[in-house]
Short mmCIF file of C-alpha atoms and ligand atoms in Angstrom, two decimals:
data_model
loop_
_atom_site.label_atom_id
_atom_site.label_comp_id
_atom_site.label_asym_id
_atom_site.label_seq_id
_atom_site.Cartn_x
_atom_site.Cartn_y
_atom_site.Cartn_z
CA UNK A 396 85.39 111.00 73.91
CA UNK A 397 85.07 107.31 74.27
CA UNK A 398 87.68 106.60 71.57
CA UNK A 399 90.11 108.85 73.50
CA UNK A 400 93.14 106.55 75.20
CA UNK A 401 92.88 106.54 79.84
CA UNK A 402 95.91 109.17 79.72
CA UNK A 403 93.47 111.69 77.94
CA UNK A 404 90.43 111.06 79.50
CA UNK A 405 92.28 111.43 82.88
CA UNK A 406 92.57 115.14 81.48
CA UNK A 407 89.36 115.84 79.45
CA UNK A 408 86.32 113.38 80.70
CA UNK A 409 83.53 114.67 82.55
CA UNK A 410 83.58 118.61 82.18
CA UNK A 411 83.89 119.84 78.75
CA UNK A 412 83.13 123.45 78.69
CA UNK A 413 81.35 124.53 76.52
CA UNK A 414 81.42 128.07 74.43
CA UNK A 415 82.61 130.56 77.12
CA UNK A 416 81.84 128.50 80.08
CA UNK A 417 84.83 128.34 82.55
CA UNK A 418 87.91 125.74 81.69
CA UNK A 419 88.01 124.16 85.35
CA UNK A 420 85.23 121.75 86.36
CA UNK A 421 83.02 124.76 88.16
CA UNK A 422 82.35 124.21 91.52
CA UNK A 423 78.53 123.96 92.66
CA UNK A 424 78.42 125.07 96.39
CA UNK A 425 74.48 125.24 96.61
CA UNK A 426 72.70 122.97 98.61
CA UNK A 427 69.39 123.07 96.23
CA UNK A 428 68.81 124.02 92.56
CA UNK A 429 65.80 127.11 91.98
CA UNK A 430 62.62 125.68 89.59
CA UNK A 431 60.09 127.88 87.98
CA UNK A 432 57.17 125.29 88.48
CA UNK A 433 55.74 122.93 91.07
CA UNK A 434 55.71 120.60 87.92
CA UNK A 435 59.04 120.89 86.83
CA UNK A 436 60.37 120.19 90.33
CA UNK A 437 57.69 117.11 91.26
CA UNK A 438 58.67 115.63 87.78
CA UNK A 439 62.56 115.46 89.18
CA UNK A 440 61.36 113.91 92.35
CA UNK A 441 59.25 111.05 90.65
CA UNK A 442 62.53 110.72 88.44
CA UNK A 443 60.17 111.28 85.44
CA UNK A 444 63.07 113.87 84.44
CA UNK A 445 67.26 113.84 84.77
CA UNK A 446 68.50 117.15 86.77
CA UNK A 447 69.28 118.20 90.14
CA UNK A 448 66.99 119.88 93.13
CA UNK A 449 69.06 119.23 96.75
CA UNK A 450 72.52 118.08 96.76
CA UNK A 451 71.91 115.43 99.25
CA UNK A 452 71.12 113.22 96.53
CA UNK A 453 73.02 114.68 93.33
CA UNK A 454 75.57 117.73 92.40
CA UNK A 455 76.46 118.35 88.73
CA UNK A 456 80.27 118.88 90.61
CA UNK A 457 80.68 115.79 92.14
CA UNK A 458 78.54 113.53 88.95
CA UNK A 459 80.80 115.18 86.30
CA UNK A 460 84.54 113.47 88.70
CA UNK A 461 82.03 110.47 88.67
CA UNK A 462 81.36 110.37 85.35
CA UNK A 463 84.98 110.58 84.69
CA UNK A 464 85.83 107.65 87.09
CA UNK A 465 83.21 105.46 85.18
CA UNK A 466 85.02 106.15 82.02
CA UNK A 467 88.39 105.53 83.61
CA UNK A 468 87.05 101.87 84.58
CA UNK A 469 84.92 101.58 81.88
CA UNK A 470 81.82 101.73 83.42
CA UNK A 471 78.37 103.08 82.27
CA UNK A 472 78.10 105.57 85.39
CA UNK A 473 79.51 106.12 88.72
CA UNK A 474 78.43 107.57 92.26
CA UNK A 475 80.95 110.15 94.15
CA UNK A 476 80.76 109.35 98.23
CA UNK A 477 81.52 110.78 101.12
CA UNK A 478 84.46 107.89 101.80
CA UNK A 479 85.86 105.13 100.81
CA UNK A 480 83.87 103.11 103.43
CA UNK A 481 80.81 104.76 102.44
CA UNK A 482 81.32 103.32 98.32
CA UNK A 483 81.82 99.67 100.02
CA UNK A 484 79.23 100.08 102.21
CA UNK A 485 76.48 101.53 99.45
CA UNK A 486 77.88 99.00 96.96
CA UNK A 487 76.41 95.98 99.27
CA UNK A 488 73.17 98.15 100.88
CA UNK A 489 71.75 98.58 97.14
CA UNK A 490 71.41 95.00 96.56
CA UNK A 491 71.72 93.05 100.38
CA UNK A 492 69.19 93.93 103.16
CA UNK A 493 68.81 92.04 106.31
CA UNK A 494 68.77 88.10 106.38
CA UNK A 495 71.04 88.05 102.99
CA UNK A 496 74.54 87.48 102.84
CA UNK A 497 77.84 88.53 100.78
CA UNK A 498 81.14 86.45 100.62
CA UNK A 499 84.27 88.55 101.04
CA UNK A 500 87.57 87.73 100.64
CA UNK A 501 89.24 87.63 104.03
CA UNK A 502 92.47 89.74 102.70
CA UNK A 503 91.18 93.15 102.41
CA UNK A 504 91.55 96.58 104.07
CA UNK A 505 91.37 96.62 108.12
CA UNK A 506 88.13 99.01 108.07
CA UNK A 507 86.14 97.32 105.50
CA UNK A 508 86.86 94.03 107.20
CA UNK A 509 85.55 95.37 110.36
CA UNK A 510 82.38 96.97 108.58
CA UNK A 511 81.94 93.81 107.06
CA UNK A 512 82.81 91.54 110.52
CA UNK A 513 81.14 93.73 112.95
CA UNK A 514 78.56 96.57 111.45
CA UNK A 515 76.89 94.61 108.41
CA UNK A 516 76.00 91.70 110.57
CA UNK A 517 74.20 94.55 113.18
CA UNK A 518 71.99 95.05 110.22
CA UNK A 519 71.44 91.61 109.53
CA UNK A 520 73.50 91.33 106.48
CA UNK A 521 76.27 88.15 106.91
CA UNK A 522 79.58 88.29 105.13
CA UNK A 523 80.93 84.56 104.76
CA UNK A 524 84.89 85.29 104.10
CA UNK A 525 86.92 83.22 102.39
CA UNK A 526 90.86 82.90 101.83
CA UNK A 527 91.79 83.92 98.60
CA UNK A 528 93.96 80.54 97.70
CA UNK A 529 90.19 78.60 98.96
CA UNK A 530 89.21 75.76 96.28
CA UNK A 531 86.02 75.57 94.21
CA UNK A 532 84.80 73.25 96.44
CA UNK A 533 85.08 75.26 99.48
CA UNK A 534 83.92 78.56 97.52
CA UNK A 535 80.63 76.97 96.45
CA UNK A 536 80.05 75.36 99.63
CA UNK A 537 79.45 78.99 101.37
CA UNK A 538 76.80 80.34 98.62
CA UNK A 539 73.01 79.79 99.35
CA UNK A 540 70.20 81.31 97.83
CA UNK A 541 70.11 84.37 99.81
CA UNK A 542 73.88 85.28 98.83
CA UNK A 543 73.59 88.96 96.94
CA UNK A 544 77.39 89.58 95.45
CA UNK A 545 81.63 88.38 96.03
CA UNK A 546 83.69 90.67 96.98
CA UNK A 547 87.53 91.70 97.05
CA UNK A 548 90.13 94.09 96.30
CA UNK A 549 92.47 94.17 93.43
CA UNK A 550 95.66 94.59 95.49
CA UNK A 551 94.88 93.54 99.20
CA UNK A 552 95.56 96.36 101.90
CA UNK A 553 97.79 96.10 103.67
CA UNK A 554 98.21 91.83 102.77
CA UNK A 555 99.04 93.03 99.05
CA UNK A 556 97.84 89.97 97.54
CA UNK A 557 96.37 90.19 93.89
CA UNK A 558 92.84 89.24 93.13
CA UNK A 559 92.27 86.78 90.38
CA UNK A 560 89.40 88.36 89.55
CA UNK A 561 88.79 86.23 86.32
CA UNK A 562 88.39 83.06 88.62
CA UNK A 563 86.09 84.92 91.11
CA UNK A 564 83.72 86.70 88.39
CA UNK A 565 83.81 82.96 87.14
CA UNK A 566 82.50 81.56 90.60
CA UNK A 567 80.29 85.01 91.18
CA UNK A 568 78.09 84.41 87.93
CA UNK A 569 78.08 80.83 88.42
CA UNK A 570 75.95 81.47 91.18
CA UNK A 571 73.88 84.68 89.80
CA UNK A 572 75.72 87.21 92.02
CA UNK A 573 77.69 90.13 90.66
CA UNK A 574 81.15 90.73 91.29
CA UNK A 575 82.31 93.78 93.48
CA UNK A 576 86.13 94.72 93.31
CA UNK A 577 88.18 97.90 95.48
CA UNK A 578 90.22 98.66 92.58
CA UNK A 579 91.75 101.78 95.50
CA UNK A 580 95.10 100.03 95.08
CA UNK A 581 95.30 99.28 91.42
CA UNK A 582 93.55 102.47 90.12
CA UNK A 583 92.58 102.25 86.57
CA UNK A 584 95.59 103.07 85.24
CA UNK A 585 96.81 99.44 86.10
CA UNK A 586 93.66 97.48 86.10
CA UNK A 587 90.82 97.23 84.95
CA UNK A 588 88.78 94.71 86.65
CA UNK A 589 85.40 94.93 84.16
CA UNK A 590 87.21 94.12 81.70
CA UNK A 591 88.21 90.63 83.49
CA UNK A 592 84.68 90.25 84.40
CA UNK A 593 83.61 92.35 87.67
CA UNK A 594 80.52 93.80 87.74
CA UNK A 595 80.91 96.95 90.18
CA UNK A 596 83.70 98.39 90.90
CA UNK A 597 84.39 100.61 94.05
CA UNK A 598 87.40 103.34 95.11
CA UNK A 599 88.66 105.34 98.37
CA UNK A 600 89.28 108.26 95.77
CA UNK A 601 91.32 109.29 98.98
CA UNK A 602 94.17 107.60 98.11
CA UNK A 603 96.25 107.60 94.27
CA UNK A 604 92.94 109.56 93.11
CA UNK A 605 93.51 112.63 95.40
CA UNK A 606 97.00 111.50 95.54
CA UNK A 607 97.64 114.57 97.61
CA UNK A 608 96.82 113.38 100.67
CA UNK A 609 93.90 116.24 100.80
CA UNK A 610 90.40 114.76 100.60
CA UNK A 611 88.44 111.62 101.83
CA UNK A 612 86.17 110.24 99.28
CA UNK A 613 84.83 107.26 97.67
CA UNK A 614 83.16 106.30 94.02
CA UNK A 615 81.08 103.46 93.14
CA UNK A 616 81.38 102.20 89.31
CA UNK A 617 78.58 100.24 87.61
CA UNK A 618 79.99 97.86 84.27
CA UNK A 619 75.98 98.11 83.74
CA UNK A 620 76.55 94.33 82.16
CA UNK A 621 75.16 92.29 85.36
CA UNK A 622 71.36 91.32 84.00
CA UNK A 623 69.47 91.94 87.70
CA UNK A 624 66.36 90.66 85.50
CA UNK A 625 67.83 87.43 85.33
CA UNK A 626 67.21 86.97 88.81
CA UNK A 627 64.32 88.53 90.09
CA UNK A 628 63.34 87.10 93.27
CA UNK A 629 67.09 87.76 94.28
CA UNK A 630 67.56 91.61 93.61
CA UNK A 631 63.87 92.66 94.28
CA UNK A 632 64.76 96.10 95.00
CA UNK A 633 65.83 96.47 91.13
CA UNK A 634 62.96 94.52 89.59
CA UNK A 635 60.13 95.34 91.25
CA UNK A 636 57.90 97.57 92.15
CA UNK A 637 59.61 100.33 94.49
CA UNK A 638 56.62 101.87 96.96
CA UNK A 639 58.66 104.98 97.63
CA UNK A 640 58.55 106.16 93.82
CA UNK A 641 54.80 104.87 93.24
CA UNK A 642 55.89 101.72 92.33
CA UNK A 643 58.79 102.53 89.96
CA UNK A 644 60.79 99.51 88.89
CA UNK A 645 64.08 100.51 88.27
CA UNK A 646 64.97 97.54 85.37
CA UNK A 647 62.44 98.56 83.67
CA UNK A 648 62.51 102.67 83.80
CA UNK A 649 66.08 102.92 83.95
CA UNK A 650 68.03 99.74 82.18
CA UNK A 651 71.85 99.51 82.51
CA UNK A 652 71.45 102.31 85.05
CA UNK A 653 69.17 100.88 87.05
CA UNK A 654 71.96 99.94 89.86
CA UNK A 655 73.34 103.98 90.34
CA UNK A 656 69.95 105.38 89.65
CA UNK A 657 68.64 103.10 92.63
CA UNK A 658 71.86 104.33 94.80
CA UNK A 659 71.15 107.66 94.79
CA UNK A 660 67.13 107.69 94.79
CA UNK A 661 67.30 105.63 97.94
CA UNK A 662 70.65 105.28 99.63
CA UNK A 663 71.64 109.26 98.79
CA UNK A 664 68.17 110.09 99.93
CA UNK A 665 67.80 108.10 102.80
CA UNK A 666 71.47 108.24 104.38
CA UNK A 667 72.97 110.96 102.70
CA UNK A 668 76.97 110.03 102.51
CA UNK A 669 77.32 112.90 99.84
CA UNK A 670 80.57 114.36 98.78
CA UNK A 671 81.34 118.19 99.42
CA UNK A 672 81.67 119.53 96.24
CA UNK A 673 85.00 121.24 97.31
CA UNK A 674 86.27 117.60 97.73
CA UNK A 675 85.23 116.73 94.34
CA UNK A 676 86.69 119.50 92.51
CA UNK A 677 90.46 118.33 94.39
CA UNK A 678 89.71 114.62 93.34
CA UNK A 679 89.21 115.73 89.43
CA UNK A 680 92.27 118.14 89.71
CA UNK A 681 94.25 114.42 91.37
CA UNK A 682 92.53 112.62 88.14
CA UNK A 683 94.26 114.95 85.62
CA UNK A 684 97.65 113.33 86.99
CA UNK A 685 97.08 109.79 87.90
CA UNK A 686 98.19 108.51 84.66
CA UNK A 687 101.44 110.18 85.14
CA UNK A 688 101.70 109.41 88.96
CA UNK A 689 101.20 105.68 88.92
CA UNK A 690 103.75 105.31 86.61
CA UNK A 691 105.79 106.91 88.94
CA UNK A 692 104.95 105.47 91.90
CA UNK A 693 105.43 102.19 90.08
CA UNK A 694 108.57 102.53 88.87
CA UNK A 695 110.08 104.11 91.96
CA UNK A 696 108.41 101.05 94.28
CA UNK A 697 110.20 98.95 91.40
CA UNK A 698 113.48 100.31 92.29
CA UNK A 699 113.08 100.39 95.81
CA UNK A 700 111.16 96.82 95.91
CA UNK A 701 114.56 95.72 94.02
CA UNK A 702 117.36 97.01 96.43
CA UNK A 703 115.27 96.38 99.89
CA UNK A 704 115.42 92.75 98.26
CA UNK A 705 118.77 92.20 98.15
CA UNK A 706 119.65 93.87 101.20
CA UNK A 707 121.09 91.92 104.35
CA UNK A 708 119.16 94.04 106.98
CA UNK A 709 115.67 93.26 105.50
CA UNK A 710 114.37 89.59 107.02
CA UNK A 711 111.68 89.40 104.14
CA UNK A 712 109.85 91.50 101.64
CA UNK A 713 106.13 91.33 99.52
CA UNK A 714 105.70 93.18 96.58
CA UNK A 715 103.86 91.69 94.09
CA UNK A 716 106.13 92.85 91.17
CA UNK A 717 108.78 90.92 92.65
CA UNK A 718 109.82 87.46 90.74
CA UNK A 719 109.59 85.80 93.77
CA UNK A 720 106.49 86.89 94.58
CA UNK A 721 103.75 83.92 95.54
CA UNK A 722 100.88 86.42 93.49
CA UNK A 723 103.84 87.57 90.56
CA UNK A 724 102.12 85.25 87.90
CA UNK A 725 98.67 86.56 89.00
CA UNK A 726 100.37 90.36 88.87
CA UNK A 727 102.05 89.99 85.29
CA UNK A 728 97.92 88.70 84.35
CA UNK A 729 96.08 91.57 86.01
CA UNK A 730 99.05 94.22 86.36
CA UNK A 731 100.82 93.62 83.13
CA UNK A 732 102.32 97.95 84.37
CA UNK A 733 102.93 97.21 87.33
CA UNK A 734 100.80 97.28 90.80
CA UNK A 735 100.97 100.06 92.97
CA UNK A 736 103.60 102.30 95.45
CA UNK A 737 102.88 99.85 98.36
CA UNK A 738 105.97 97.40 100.04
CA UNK A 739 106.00 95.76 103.39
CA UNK A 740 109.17 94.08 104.35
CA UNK A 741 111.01 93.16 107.61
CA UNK A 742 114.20 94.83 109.34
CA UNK A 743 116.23 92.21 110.78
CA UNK A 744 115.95 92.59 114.61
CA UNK A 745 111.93 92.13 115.22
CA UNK A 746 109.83 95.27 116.89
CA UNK A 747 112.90 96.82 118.62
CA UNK A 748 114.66 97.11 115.19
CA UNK A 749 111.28 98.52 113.43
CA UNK A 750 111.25 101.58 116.26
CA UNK A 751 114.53 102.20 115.61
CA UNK A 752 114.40 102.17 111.48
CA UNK A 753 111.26 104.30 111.81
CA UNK A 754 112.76 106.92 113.99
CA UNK A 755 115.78 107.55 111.63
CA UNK A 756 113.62 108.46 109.21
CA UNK A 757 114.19 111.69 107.52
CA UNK A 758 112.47 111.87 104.07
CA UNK A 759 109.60 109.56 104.43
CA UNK A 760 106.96 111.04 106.69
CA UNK A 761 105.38 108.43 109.12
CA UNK A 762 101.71 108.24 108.47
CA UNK A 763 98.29 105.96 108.89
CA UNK A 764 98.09 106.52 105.31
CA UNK A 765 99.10 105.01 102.08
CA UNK A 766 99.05 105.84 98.09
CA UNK A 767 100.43 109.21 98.62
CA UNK A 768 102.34 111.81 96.35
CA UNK A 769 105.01 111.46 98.83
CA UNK A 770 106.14 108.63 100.44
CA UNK A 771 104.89 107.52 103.60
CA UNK A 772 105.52 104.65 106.42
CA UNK A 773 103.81 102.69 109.09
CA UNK A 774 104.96 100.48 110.97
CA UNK A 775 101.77 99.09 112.62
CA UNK A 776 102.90 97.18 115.88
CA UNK A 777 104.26 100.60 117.50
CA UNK A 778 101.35 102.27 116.43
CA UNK A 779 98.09 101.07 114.88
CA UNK A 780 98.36 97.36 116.52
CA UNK A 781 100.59 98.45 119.34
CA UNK A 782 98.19 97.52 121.91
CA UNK A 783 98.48 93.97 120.80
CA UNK A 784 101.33 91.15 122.23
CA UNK A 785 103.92 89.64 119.33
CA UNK A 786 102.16 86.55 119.63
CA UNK A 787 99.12 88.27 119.39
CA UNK A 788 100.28 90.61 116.10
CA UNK A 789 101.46 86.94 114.44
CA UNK A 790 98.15 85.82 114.99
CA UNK A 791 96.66 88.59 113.55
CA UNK A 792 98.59 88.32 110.08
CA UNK A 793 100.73 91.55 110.85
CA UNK A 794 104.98 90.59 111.92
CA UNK A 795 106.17 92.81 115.23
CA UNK A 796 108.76 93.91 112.43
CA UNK A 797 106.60 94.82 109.04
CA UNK A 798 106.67 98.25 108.15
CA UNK A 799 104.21 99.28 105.40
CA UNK A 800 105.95 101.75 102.93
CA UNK A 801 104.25 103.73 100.37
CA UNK A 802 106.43 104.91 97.91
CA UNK A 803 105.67 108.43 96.82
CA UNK A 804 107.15 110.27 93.20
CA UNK A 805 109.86 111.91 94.88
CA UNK A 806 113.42 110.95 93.38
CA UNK A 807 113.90 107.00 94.43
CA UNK A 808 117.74 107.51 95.24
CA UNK A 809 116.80 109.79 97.39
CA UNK A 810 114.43 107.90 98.72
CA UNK A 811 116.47 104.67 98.70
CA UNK A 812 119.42 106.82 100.44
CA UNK A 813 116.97 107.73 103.55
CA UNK A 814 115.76 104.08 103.61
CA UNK A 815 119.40 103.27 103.94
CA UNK A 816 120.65 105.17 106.51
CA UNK A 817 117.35 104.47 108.72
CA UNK A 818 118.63 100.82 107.88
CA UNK A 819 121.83 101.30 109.39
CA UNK A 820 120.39 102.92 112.65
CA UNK A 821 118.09 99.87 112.79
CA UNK A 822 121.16 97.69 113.05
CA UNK A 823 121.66 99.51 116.82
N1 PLP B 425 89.50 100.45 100.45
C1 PLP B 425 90.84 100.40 100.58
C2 PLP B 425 91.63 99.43 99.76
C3 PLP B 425 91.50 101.25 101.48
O1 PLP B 425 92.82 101.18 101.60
C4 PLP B 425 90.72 102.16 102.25
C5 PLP B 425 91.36 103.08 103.22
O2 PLP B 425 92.53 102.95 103.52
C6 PLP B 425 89.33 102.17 102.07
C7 PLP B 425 88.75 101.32 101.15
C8 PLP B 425 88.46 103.09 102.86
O3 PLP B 425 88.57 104.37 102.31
P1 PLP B 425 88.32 105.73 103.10
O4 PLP B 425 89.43 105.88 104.10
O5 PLP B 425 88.32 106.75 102.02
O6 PLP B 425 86.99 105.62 103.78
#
């Protein structure tokens, strides 16, 4: 199965039924799994033995989509969550506790940047951001011995900058600390950040995943490569002695594992941000068709990315397959397909001009949601922001005019033709 290319995996990793079994990935709705012995069952909970007892912790549903994921990235094993804000979240808990600190790049989604700003430091956990253009200099200068992982996202939401991931897994292992990238944007289809050197990779399955605009979800990816033993007063939770499995060390029982294995023993257990197995089952049935979508979605965003360009009624435009682009060389490294289905741009005529374009609208459906079978459109000062001045929005990084288009797989001239007449109305 390993030898297989992405496009079939997307199709065939994770279930594989086997001699009369049923040909869709089965669906598990029980909350706990039936044992004949008291010895059977205690040897799961000391983790002496691989299986299932209380979906809290573990369904064979959602670990077979994960399993697929990891292969998709390349990983050695992945973790289904409840959200996307739950992976980033876990991804940080299983190796920071209070009085550590990550660095984050500053460009990243709105929601992790506020779990990051606001709820980790509640817990005691800092997050130093830092720009993404910041120098060596100023990048080592905010690592100290109690810093626990870097962390960014291969295409920036809603920003879309593109990570150079190469340079920060650089900087990241320089220091000891693995590297943790939101490849949400990206998908595996057009990136794969282990193989430029990140350690853990983690995905709102919510967006291209699903795809279908039906499920919230999240995955967490371990590369398994990142030696915790290396550094074992830094990631004690890994290397020694855990009290709450008599003094299990999860290096040594569990080896490239270790990092999942101690996810769902502790996190799962203790916090419980599990999947429903129905959500699962819609994420693999998305997986079966991301290959084909993200071409799709690239090539339309391509097309559309190409004519909003040129056009006299759009004051500016970033898409990072653009030639023009400030990230374009770092896209053609990382993205050599293409990025993703995402544009922002300008109408001509500030906030006034944005209400108007977005009110034409016919096709594209307006949405707080991106990475979408069909395209969808926000224009955030009217609705997520629109509490906020102009001067304030500027100051926040997001223009009174930007709207935020995801480009869906419909037909781009039909597409284009509804961008264009919502254009026109813009114009007043
Ligand atoms: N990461 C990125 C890049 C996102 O765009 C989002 C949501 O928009 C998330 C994480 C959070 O995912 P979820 O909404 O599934 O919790």
């Amino acid at each position: 199965m390993s030898d297989y290319k992405i496009e079939t995996k997307c199709l065939h990793t994770g279930w594989r039924p086997g001699n009369g079994e049923p040909r869709q990935l089965p669906i598990i709705q029980s909350t706990t799994f039936k044992f004949d012995t008291s010895e059977e069952m205690a040897a799961l909970f000391d983790l002496a033995e691989p299986g299932y007892f209380y979906t809290r912790l573990a369904n064979p549903t959602s670990d077979a989509v994960a399993a697929k994921i990891a292969a998709l990235e390349g990983g050695v094993g992945g973790v289904m969550t409840s959200s996307g804000q739950a992976a980033s979240l876990f991804s940080v808990l299983n190796i920071a506790s209070a009085g550590d600190n990550i660095i984050s790049l500053s460009s990243i989604y709105g929601g992790t940047y506020n779990l990051f700003a606001v709820t980790l430091p509640k817990m005691g956990i800092e997050v130093r951001f830092v720009d993404p253009d910041a120098s060596d200099e100023e990048l080592d200068a905010v690592v100290d011995e109690r810093t626990k992982a870097v962390f960014g996202e291969t295409i920036a939401n809603p920003a879309l900058r593109i990570f150079d991931i190469e340079r920060f897994a650089d900087f990241a292992h320089r220091h000891g600390v693995p590297l943790i990238v939101d490849n949400t944007f990206a998908t595996p289809i057009n990136c794969r950040p282990l193989e430029w050197g990140a350690d853990i990779i983690v995905h709102s399955t919510t967006k291209y995943m699903d795809g279908h605009g039906a499920t919230v979800g999240g995955c967490v990816v371990d590369g398994g490569k990142f030696d915790w033993t290396k550094y074992p007063d830094r990631y004690p939770g890994l290397t020694t002695p855990d009290e709450s499995y008599h003094g299990l060390v999860f290096c040594e029982a569990f080896g490239a594992a270790a990092y999942n294995v101690k996810m769902v023993a502790t996190l799962m257990r203790d916090i419980g941000a599990t999947p429903a197995q129905m959500n699962a089952f819609l994420v693999n049935l998305g997986l079966e068709t991301l290959h084909l979508r993200m071409e799709r979605h690239v090539s339309n965003a391509n097309n559309i990315a190409r004519r909003l360009a040129e056009d006299e009624r759009i004051s500016w435009i970033t898409y990072p397959d653009l030639p023009g682009n400030q990230d374009h060389v770092l896209q053609q490294k990382y993205l050599p397909k293409g990025s993703c289905g995402v544009i922002s741009f300008g109408v001509k005529g500030g906030r006034a001009a944005a209400m108007r374009f977005m009110a034409a609208l016919r096709l594209a459906m307006i949405a707080t949601h991106v990475a979408d079978a069909r395209t969808c459109v926000l224009h955030p000062a009217s609705s997520t922001h629109r509490q906020l001045s102009d001067e304030q929005l500027i100051e926040a990084g997001v223009r009174p005019d930007l709207i935020r288009l995801s480009v869906g797989i419909e037909n781009w001239e039909d597409i284009w033709r509804d961008l264009d007449q919502a254009l026109a109305a813009a114009q007043g």
